[in-house]
XYZ file of C-alpha atoms in Angstrom:
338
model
C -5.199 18.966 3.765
C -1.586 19.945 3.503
C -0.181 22.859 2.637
C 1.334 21.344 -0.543
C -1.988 19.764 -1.357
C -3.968 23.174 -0.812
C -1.248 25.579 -2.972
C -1.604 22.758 -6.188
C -5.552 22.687 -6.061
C -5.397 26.532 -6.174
C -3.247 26.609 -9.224
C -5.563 24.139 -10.753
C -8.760 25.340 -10.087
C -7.603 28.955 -11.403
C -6.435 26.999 -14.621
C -10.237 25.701 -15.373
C -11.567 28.969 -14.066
C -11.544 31.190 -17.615
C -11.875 34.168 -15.564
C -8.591 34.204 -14.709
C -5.976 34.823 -17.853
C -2.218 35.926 -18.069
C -1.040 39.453 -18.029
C 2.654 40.831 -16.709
C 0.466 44.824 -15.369
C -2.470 43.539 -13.324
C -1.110 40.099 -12.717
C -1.859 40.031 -8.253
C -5.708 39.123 -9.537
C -6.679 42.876 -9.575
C -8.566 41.707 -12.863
C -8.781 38.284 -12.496
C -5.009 37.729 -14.470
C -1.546 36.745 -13.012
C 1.882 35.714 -14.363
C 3.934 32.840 -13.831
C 5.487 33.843 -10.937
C 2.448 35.874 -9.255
C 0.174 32.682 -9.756
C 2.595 30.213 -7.837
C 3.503 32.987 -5.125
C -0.304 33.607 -4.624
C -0.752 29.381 -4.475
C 1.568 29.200 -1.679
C 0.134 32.279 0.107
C -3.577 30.571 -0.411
C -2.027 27.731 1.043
C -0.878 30.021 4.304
C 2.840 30.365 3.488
C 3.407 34.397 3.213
C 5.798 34.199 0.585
C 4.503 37.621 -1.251
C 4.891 39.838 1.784
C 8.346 38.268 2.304
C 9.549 38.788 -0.661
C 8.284 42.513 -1.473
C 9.739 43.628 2.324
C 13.064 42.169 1.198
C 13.468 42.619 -1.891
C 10.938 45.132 -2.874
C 9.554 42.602 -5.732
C 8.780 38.851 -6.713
C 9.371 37.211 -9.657
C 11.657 34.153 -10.483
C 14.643 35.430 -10.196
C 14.358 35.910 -6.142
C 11.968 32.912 -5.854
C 14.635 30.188 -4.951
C 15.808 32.569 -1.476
C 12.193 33.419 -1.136
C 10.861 30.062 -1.139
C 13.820 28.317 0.777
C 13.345 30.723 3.764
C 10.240 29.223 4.100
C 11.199 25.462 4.123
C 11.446 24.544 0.971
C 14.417 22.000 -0.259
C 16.120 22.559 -3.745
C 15.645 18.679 -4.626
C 16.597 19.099 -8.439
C 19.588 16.608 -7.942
C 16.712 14.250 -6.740
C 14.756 14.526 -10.355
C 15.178 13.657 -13.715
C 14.158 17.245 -15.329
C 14.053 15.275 -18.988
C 11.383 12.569 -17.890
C 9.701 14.140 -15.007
C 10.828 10.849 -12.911
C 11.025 11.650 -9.419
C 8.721 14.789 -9.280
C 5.871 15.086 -6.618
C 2.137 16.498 -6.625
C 3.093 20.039 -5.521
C 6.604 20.628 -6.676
C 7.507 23.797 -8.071
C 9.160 23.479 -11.838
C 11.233 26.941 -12.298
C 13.341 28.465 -14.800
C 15.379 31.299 -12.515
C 15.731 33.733 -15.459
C 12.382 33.260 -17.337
C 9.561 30.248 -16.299
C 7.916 28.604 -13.030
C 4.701 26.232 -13.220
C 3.837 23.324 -10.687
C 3.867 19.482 -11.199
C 0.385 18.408 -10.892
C 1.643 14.705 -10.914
C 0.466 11.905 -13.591
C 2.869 13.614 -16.168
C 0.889 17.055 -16.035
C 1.911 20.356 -14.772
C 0.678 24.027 -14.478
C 0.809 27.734 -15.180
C 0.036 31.252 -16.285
C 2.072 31.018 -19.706
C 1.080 33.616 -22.415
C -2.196 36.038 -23.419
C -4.487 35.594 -25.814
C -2.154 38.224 -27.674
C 1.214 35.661 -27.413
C 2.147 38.468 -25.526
C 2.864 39.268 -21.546
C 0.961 42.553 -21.575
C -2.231 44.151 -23.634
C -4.768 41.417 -23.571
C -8.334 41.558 -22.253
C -8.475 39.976 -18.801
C -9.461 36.580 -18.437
C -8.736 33.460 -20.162
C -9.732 33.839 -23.632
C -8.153 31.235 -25.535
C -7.847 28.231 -22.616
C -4.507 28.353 -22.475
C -3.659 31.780 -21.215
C -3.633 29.854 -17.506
C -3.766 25.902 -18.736
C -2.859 22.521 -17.218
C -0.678 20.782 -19.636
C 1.814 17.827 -20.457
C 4.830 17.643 -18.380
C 8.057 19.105 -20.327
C 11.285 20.716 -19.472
C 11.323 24.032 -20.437
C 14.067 24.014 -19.584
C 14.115 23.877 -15.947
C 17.068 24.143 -13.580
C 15.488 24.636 -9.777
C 12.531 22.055 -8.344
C 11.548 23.242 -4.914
C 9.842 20.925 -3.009
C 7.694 21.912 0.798
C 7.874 18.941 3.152
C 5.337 18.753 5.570
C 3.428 16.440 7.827
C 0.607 14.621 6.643
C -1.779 17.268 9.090
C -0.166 20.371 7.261
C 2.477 21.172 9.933
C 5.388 22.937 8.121
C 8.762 21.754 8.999
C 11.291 22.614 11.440
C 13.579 25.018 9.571
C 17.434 25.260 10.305
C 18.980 28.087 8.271
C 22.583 27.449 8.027
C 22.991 29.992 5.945
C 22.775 34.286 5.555
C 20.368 35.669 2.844
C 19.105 39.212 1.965
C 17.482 40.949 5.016
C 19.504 39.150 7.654
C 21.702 41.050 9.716
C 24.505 41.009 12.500
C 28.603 40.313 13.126
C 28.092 37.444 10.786
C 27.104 39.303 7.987
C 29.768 42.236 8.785
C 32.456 39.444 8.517
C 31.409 38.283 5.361
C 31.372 41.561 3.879
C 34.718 42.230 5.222
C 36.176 39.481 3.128
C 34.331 40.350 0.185
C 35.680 43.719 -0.145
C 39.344 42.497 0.711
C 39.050 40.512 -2.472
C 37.458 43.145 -4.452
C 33.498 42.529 -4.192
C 32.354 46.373 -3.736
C 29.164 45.587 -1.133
C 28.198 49.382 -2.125
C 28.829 52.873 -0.581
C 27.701 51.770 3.055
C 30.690 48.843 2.769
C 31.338 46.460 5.991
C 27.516 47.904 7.570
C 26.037 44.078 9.020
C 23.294 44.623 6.931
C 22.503 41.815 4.222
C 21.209 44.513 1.143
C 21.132 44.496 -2.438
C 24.675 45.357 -2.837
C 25.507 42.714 -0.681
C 23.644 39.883 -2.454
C 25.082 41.363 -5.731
C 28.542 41.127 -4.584
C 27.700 37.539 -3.362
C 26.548 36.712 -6.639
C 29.306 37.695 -8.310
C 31.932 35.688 -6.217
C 30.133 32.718 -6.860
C 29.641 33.287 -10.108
C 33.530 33.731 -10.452
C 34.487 30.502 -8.387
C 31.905 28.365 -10.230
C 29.403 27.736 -7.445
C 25.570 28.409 -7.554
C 24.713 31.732 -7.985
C 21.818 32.234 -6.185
C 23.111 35.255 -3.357
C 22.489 32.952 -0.512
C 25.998 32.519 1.668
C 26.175 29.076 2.952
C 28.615 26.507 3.008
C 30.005 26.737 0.336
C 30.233 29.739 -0.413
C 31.440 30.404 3.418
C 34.072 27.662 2.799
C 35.653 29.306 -0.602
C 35.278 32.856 0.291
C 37.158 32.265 3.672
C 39.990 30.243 1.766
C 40.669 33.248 -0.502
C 40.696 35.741 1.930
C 42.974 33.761 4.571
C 45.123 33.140 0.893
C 45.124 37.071 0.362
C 46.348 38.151 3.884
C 48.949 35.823 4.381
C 50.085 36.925 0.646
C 49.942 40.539 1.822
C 51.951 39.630 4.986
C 54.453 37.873 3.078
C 54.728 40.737 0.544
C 55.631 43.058 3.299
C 59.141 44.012 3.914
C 60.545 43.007 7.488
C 61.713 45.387 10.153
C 64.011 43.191 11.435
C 67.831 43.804 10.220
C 68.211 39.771 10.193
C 68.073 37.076 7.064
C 66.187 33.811 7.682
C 65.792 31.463 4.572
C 62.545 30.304 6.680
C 61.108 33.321 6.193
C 59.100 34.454 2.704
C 60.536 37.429 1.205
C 58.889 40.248 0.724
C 58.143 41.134 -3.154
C 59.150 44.136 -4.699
C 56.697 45.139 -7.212
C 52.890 45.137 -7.235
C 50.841 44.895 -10.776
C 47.046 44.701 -10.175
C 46.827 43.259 -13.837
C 48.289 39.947 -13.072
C 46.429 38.829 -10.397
C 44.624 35.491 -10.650
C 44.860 31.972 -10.774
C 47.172 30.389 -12.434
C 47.854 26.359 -13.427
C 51.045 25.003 -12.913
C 52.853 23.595 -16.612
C 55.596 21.755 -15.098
C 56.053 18.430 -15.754
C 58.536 17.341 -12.750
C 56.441 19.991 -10.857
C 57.131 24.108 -9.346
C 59.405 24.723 -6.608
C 58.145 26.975 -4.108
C 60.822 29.050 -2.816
C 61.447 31.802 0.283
C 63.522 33.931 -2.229
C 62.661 34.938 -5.509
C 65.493 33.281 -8.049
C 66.996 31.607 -5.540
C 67.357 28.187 -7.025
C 69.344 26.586 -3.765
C 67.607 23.570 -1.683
C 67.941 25.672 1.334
C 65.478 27.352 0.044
C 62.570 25.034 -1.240
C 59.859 25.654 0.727
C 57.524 22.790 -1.291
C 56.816 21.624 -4.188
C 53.559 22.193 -6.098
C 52.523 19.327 -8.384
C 51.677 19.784 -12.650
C 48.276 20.825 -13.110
C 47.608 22.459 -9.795
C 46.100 26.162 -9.112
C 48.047 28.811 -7.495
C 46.968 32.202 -6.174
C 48.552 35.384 -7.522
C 47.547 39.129 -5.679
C 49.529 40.941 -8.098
C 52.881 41.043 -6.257
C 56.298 39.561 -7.135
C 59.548 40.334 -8.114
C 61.866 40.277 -11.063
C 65.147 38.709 -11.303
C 67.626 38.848 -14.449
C 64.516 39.639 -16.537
C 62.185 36.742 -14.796
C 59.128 37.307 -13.058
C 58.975 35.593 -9.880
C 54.846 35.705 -8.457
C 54.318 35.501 -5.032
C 51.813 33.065 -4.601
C 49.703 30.901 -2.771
C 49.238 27.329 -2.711
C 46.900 25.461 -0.166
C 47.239 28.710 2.157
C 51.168 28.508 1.987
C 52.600 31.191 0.563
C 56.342 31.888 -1.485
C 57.766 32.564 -4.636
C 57.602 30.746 -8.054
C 58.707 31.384 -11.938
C 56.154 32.556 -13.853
C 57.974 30.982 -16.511
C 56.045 27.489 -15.600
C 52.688 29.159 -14.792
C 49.384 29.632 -17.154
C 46.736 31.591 -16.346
């Protein structure tokens, strides 16, 4: 029996088992009860995947707001892009059906799933343990609750879990890696808490991971892959070379192929901006210098730029130093919307 196969039959059989009910106190089975998220960590570990101890060691908790970086340590997929969360089309026997901020059950297959959902009460805590309606733990109909995770275990026929590459870093991992990513975040402002750059993936970390992605419209769920890797390196690369550029030179001599350095700094404008030109922005190496000698490029209507707060005004116009696919230089903020 698989692993899948042996965490599904566990949910179900505590379903018909009335001795076992929903409450949010004793809900690891001290009185026979469990939650929503205690009854599917407690399938898997039934079916031999630790995911409990896991999760209280790194996290110092479980519930379904960690469960996606729980669960994918262990060799799960996020297949939700796979599944038709209206219909149910495309779900297995086994997969789990969660709700990061509130719900989690388990598709039993043939249009049923399910979980610990409610006490006798309609509430999460004060009831008497055990089921005593039938649908304090139930098996029911298929709906979306909504859901916006499926996790799915893939495994060998004989139970043999898969071969897991992690090409990613996640709360409790640690190293040069991690150091590197937390020097970037706090370069652009993501506080990773009082022990700052210290290779240790902790809670600050994850926060401040959370809340980049959150900000650049990727998935916020702490783990730094990709993605994540990908954007957070472009806007730290963006920031440095803006910070080199907005440094004055020590040498004595004037090159027109050389940025300028900016002469103010205002925290308050920093962001990105869209481009509301119609023939497009010239870029230039000198602020309100309008000669081709010094065009660097020019940036197309209705593209981003980069602003870190610096720039320079000229006959009452504010020229931002910005950046634009890593290059950096000077443009009117005349043409710019933030």
């Amino acid at each position: 029996m698989t692993k899948t196969e042996k965490a599904i039959r566990w949910m179900e059989d505590t379903a018909r088992n009335n001795s076992h009910g929903y409450d949010q106190i004793y809900r690891w089975g001290e009185k026979g009860d469990y939650d929503c998220s205690s009854a599917v960590y407690m399938a898997w570990v039934n079916a031999g995947i630790p995911v409990k101890d896991y999760s209280f060691q790194k996290y110092g908790c479980a519930y379904t707001g960690i469960m996606k970086t729980v669960f994918i340590h262990f060799g799960f997929h996020d297949v939700t892009s796979k599944v038709n969360l209206a219909t149910g089309a495309g779900l297995q026997r086994g997969d789990i059906l969660l709700n990061e901020k509130h719900h989690v059950a388990m598709y039993c297959g043939n249009g049923l799933e399910v979980e610990a959902s409610i006490n006798e009460r309609g509430t999460a805590t004060g009831g008497k343990p055990g089921d005593q309606t039938g649908r304090e733990f139930l098996i029911r109909a298929y709906r979306n609750y909504p859901w916006n995770v499926v996790l799915r275990y893939t495994e060998a026929a004989d139970g043999t879990a898969p071969v897991v590459t992690k090409n990613y870093l996640a709360m409790g991992d640690k190293g040069d890696a991690v150091k590197t990513m937390q020097i970037m975040l706090i370069k652009l402002g993501y506080s990773c808490g009082s022990a700052g750059a210290d290779s240790e993936y902790g809670n600050s970390t994850r926060q401040a991971v959370v809340k980049f992605q959150s900000d650049n419209n990727l998935t916020a769920d702490g783990l730094y892959g990709e993605k994540t890797k990908t954007k957070l390196t472009a806007l730290y690369n963006a920031k440095i070379k803006a910070e080199s550029a907005a440094k004055p030179s020590n040498s004595n001599t004037t090159s027109t192929s050389k940025v300028a350095a900016a002469q103010s700094f205002n925290k308050s404008i920093a962001g990105t901006y869209k481009v509301k030109a119609s023939d497009g922005l010239n870029m230039r190496y000198k602020p309100g210098d309008t000669s081709n000698s010094n065009l660097i490029l020019t940036i197309p209507n209705g593209k981003s730029v980069m602003n870190y707060g610096y720039y320079t005004a000229i006959n009452g116009v504010k020229w931002y130093l910005v950046t634009y696919k890593d290059t950096p230089g000077f443009v009117s903020s005349q043409y710019l919307i933030k």
